[in-house]
PDB file of C-alpha atoms in Angstrom:
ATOM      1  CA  UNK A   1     145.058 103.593  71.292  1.00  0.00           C
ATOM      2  CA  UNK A   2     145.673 104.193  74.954  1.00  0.00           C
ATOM      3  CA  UNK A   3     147.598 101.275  77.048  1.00  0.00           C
ATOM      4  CA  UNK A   4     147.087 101.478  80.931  1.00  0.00           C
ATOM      5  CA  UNK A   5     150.437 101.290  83.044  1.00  0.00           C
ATOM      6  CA  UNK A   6     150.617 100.386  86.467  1.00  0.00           C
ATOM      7  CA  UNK A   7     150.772 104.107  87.348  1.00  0.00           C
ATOM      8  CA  UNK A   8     147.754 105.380  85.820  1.00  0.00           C
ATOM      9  CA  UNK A   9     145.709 103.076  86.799  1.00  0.00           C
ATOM     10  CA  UNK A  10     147.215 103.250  90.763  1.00  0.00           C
ATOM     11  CA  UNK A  11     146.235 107.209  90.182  1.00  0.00           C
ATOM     12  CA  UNK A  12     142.898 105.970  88.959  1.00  0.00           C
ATOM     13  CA  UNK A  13     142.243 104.005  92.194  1.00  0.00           C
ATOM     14  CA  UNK A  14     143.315 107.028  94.485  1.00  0.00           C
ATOM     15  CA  UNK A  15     141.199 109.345  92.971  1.00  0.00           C
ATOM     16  CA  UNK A  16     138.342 106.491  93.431  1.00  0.00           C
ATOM     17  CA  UNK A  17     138.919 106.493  96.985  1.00  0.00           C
ATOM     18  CA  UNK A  18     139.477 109.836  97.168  1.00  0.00           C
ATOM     19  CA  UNK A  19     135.416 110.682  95.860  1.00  0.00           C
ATOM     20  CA  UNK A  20     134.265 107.878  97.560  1.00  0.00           C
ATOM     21  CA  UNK A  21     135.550 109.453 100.849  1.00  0.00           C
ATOM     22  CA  UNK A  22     134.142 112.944  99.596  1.00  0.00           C
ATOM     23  CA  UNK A  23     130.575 111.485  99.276  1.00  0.00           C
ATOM     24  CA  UNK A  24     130.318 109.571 102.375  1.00  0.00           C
ATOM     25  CA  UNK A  25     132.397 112.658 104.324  1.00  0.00           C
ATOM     26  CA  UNK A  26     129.621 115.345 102.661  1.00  0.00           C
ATOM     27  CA  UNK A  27     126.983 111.982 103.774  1.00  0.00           C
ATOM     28  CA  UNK A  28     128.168 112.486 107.260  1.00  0.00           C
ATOM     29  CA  UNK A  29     128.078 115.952 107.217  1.00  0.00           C
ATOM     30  CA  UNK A  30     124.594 116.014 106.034  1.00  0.00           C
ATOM     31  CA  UNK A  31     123.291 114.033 108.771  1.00  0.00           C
ATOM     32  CA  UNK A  32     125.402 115.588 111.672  1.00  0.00           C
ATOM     33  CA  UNK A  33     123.856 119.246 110.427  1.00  0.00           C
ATOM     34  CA  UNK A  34     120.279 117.730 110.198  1.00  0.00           C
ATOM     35  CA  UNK A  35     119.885 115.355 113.081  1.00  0.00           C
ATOM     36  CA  UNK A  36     117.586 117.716 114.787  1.00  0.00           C
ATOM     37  CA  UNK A  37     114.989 117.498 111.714  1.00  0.00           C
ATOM     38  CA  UNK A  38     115.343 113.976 111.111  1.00  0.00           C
ATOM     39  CA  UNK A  39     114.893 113.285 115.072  1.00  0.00           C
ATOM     40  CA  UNK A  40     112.044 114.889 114.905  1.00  0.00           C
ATOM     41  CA  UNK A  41     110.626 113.265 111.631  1.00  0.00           C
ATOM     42  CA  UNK A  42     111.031 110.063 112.912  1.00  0.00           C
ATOM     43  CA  UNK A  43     109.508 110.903 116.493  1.00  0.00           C
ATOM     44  CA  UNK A  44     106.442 112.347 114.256  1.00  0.00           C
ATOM     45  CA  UNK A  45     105.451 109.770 112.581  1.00  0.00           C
ATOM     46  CA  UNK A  46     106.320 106.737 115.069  1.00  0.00           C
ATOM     47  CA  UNK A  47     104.536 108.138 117.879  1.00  0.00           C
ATOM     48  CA  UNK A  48     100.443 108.815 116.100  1.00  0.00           C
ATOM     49  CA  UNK A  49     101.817 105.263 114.919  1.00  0.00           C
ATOM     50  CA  UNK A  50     102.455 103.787 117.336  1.00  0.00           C
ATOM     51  CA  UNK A  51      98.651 105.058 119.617  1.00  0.00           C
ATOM     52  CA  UNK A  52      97.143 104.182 116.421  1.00  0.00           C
ATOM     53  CA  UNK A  53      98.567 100.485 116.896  1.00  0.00           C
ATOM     54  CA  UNK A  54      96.859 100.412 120.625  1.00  0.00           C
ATOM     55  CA  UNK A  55      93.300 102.135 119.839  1.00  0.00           C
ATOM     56  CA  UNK A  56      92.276 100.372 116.414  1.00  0.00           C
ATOM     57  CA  UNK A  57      90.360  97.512 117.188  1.00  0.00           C
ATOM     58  CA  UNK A  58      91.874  94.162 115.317  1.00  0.00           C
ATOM     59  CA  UNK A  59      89.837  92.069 112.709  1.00  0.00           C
ATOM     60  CA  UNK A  60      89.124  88.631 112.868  1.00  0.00           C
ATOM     61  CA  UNK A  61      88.686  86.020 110.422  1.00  0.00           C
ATOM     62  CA  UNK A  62      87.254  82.954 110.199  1.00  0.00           C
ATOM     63  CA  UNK A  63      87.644  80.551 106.847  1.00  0.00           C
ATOM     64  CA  UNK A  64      86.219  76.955 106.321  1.00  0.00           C
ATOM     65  CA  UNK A  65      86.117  74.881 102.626  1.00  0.00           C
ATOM     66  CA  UNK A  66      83.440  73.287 100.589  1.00  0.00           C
ATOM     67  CA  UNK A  67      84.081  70.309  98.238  1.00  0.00           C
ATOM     68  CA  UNK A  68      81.625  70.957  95.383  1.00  0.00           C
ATOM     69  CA  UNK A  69      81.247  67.906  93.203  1.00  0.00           C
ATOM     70  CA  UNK A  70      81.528  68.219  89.453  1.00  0.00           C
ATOM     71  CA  UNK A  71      80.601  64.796  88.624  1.00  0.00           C
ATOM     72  CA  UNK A  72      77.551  64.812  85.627  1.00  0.00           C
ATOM     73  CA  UNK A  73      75.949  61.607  86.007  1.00  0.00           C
ATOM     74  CA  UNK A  74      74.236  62.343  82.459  1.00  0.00           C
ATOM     75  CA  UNK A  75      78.042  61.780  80.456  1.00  0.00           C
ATOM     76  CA  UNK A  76      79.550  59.630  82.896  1.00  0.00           C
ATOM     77  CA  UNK A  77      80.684  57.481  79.908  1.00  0.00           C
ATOM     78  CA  UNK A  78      82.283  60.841  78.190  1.00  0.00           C
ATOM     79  CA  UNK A  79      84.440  61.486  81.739  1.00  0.00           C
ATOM     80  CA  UNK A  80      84.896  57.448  81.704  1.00  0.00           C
ATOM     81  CA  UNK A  81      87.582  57.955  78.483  1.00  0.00           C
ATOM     82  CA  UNK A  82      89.963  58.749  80.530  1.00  0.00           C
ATOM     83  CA  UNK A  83      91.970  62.164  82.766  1.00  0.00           C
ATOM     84  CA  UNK A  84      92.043  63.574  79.095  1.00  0.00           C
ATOM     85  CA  UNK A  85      88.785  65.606  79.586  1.00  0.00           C
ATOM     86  CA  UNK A  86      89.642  66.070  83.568  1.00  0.00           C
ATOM     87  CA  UNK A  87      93.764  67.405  82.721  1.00  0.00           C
ATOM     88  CA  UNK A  88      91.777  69.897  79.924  1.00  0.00           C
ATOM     89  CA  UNK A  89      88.576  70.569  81.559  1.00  0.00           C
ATOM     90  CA  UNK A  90      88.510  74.250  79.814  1.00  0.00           C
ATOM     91  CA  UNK A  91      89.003  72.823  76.514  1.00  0.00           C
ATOM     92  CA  UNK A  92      85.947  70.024  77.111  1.00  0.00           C
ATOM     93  CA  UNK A  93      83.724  73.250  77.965  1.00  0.00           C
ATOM     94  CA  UNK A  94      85.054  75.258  75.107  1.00  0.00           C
ATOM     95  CA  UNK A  95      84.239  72.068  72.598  1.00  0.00           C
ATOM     96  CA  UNK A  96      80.848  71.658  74.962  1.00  0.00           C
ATOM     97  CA  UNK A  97      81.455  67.897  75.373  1.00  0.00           C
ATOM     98  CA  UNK A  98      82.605  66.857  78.992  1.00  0.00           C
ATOM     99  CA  UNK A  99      79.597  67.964  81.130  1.00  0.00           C
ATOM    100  CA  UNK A 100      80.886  72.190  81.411  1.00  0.00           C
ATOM    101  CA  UNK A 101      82.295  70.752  85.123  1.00  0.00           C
ATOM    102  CA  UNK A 102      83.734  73.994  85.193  1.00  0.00           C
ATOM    103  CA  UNK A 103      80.390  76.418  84.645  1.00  0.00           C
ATOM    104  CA  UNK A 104      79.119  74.303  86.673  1.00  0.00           C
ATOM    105  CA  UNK A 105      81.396  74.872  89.650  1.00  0.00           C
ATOM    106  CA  UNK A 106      81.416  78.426  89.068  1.00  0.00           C
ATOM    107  CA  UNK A 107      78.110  78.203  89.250  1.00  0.00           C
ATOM    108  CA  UNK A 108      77.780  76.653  92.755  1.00  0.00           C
ATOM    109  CA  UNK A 109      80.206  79.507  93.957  1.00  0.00           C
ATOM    110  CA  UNK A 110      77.038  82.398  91.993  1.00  0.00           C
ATOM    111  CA  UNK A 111      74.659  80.512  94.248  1.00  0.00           C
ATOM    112  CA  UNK A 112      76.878  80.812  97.446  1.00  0.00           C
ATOM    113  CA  UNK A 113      77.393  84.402  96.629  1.00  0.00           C
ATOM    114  CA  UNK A 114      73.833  85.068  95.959  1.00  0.00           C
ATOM    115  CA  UNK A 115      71.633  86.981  98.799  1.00  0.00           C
ATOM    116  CA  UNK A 116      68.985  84.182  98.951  1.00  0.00           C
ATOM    117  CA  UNK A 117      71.853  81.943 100.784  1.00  0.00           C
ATOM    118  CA  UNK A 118      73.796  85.205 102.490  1.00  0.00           C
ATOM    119  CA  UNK A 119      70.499  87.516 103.325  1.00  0.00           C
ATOM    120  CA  UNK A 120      69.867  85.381 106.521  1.00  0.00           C
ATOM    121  CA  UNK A 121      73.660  85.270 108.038  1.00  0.00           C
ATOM    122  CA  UNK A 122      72.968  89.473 107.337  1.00  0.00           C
ATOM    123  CA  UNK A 123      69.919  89.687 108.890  1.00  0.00           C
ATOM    124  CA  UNK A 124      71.551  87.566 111.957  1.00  0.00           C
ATOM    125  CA  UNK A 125      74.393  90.787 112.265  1.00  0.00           C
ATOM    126  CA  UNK A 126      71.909  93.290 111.688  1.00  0.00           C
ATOM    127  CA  UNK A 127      69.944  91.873 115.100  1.00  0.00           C
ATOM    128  CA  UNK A 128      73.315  91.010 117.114  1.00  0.00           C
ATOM    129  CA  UNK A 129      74.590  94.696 116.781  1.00  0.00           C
ATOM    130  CA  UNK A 130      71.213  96.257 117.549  1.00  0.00           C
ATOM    131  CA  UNK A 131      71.209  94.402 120.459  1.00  0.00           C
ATOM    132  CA  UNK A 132      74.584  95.522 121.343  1.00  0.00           C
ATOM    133  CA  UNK A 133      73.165  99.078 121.226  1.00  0.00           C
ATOM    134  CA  UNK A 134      75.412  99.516 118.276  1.00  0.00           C
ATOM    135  CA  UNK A 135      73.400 102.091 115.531  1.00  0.00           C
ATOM    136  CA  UNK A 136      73.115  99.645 112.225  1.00  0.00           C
ATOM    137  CA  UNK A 137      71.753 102.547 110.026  1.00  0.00           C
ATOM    138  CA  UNK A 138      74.085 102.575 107.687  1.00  0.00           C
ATOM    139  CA  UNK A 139      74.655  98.659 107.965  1.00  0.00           C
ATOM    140  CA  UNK A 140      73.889  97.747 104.254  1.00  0.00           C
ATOM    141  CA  UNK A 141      73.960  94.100 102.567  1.00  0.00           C
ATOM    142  CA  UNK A 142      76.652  95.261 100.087  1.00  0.00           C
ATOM    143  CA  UNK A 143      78.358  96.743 102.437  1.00  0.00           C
ATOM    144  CA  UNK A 144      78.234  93.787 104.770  1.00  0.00           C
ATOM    145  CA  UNK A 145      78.981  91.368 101.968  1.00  0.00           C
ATOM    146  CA  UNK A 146      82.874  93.220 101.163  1.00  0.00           C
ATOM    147  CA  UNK A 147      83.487  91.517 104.828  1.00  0.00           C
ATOM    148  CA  UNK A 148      82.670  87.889 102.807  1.00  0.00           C
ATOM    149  CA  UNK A 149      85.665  86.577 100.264  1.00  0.00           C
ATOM    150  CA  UNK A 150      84.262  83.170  98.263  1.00  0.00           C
ATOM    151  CA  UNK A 151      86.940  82.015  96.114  1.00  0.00           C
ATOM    152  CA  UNK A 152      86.988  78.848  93.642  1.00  0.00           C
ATOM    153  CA  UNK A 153      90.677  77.607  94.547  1.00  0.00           C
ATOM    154  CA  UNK A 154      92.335  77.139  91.178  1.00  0.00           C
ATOM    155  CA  UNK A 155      92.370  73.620  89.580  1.00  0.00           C
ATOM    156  CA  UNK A 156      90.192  71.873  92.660  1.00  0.00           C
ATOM    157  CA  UNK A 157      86.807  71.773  93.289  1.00  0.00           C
ATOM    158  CA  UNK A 158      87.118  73.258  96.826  1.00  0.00           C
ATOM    159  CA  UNK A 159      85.301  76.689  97.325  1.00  0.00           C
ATOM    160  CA  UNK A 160      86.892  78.655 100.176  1.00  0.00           C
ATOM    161  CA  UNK A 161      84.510  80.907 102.437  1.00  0.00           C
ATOM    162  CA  UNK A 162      85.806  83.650 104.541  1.00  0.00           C
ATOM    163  CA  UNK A 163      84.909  86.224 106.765  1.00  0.00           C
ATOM    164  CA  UNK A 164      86.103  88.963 108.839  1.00  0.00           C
ATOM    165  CA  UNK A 165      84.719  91.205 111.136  1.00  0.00           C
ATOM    166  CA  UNK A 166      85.959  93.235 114.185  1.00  0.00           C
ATOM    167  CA  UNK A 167      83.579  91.117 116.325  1.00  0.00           C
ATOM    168  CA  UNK A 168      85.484  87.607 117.507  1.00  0.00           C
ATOM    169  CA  UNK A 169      81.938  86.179 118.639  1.00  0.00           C
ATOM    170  CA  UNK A 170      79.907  86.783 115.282  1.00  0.00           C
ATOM    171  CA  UNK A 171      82.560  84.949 113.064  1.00  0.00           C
ATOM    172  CA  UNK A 172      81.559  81.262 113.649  1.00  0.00           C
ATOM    173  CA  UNK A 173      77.771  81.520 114.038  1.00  0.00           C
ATOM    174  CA  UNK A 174      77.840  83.780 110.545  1.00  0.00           C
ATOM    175  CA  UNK A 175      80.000  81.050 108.964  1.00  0.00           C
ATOM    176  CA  UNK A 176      77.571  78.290 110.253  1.00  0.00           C
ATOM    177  CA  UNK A 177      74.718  80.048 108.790  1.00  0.00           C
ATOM    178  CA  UNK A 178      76.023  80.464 105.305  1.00  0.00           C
ATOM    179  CA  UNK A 179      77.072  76.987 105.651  1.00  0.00           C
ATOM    180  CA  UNK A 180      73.714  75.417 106.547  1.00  0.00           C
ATOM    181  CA  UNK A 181      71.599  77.700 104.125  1.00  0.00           C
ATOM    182  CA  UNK A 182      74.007  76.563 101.338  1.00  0.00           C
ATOM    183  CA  UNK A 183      73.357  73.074 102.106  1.00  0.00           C
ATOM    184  CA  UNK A 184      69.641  73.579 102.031  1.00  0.00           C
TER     185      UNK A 184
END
C-alpha cells in the first residue's frame, strides 16, 4: 500500500508542469520552424477560395405551402368518435378503418410530383433559356426536377413546394405554374 505525502505529490505537480511546458515549448518550436509552410498553406487554399466566392453564381429559392385536406366524407361518422383515430392516424390505416387519411395525403404529394402536373412548369424553362440563347441540350426533366423538393411536413397536412434555380426571375412564374396545374 503506498500513502502519498505532501512531498511526493508536490514532486508530482512539478514534473506535471514541467511536461506540460515541454509540449507546448516543442508546440512553439514547431510552428516558429514551419511558419513559412503553413503561411503558405493557408494563402493556398484561401485565395482559389476566396475568387471562387466572387465568380459562382448564387442560387435562389423560392418555397410556398399547400393545405391538402384529409377529410373522407364517406366515414365521417368513424372520424366523428373522437381525436382517437386523428392522434393514431397510422394505426387507423394499419387496422384500414379511419379513411387511410394518410395514403391519401401521400398520395396528393405522388400527384404533385408526377410529370403530368410538373411537365408544363419544364417546358416553360426549357423556352425561357432558349430564348436567353442559353444551349438547353442537355436540359432533361429529371434533371430539372432535382431543382424541385415536395415534402409532406410531418404530422400536418401541409405539403411544402420548393425550388431553386440560379435564375431569380424563373422562380415565381415556375412556382405559379405548378401551383395552378395542381389545382386543375
Amino acid at each position: 500500500m503506498e500513502t502519498y505525502n505532501s512531498a511526493n505529490i508536490d514532486k508530482k505537480n512539478q514534473d506535471d508542469d514541467i511536461s506540460l511546458d515541454l509540449n507546448i515549448n516543442s508546440i512553439k518550436s514547431f510552428f516558429i520552424r514551419s511558419r513559412k509552410i503553413i503561411t503558405i498553406s493557408i494563402i493556398s487554399i484561401m485565395v482559389p477560395s476566396f475568387l471562387y466566392s466572387l465568380i459562382r453564381k448564387p442560387t435562389y429559392e423560392g418555397t410556398f405551402q399547400i393545405v391538402l385536406s384529409n377529410e373522407d366524407r364517406t366515414n365521417k361518422s368513424i372520424r366523428n368518435t373522437g381525436s382517437l383515430l386523428d392522434q393514431y392516424a397510422g394505426m387507423a390505416d394499419f387496422l384500414n378503418i379511419g379513411g387511410g387519411s394518410s395514403k391519401k395525403l401521400q398520395t396528393e404529394v405522388k400527384i404533385l410530383e408526377s410529370p403530368l402536373i410538373l411537365m408544363p412548369a419544364y417546358e416553360y424553362v426549357k423556352k425561357v433559356l432558349s430564348e436567353n440563347g442559353t444551349n438547353i441540350d442537355g436540359l432533361r426533366f429529371y434533371k430539372w426536377k432535382k431543382n424541385l423538393n415536395i415534402n409532406l411536413i410531418k404530422k400536418t397536412s401541409v405539403l411544402e413546394i420548393s425550388y431553386k434555380d440560379k435564375n431569380k426571375k424563373l422562380i415565381i412564374p415556375i412556382l405559379n405554374l405548378i401551383s395552378k396545374d395542381y389545382q386543375k
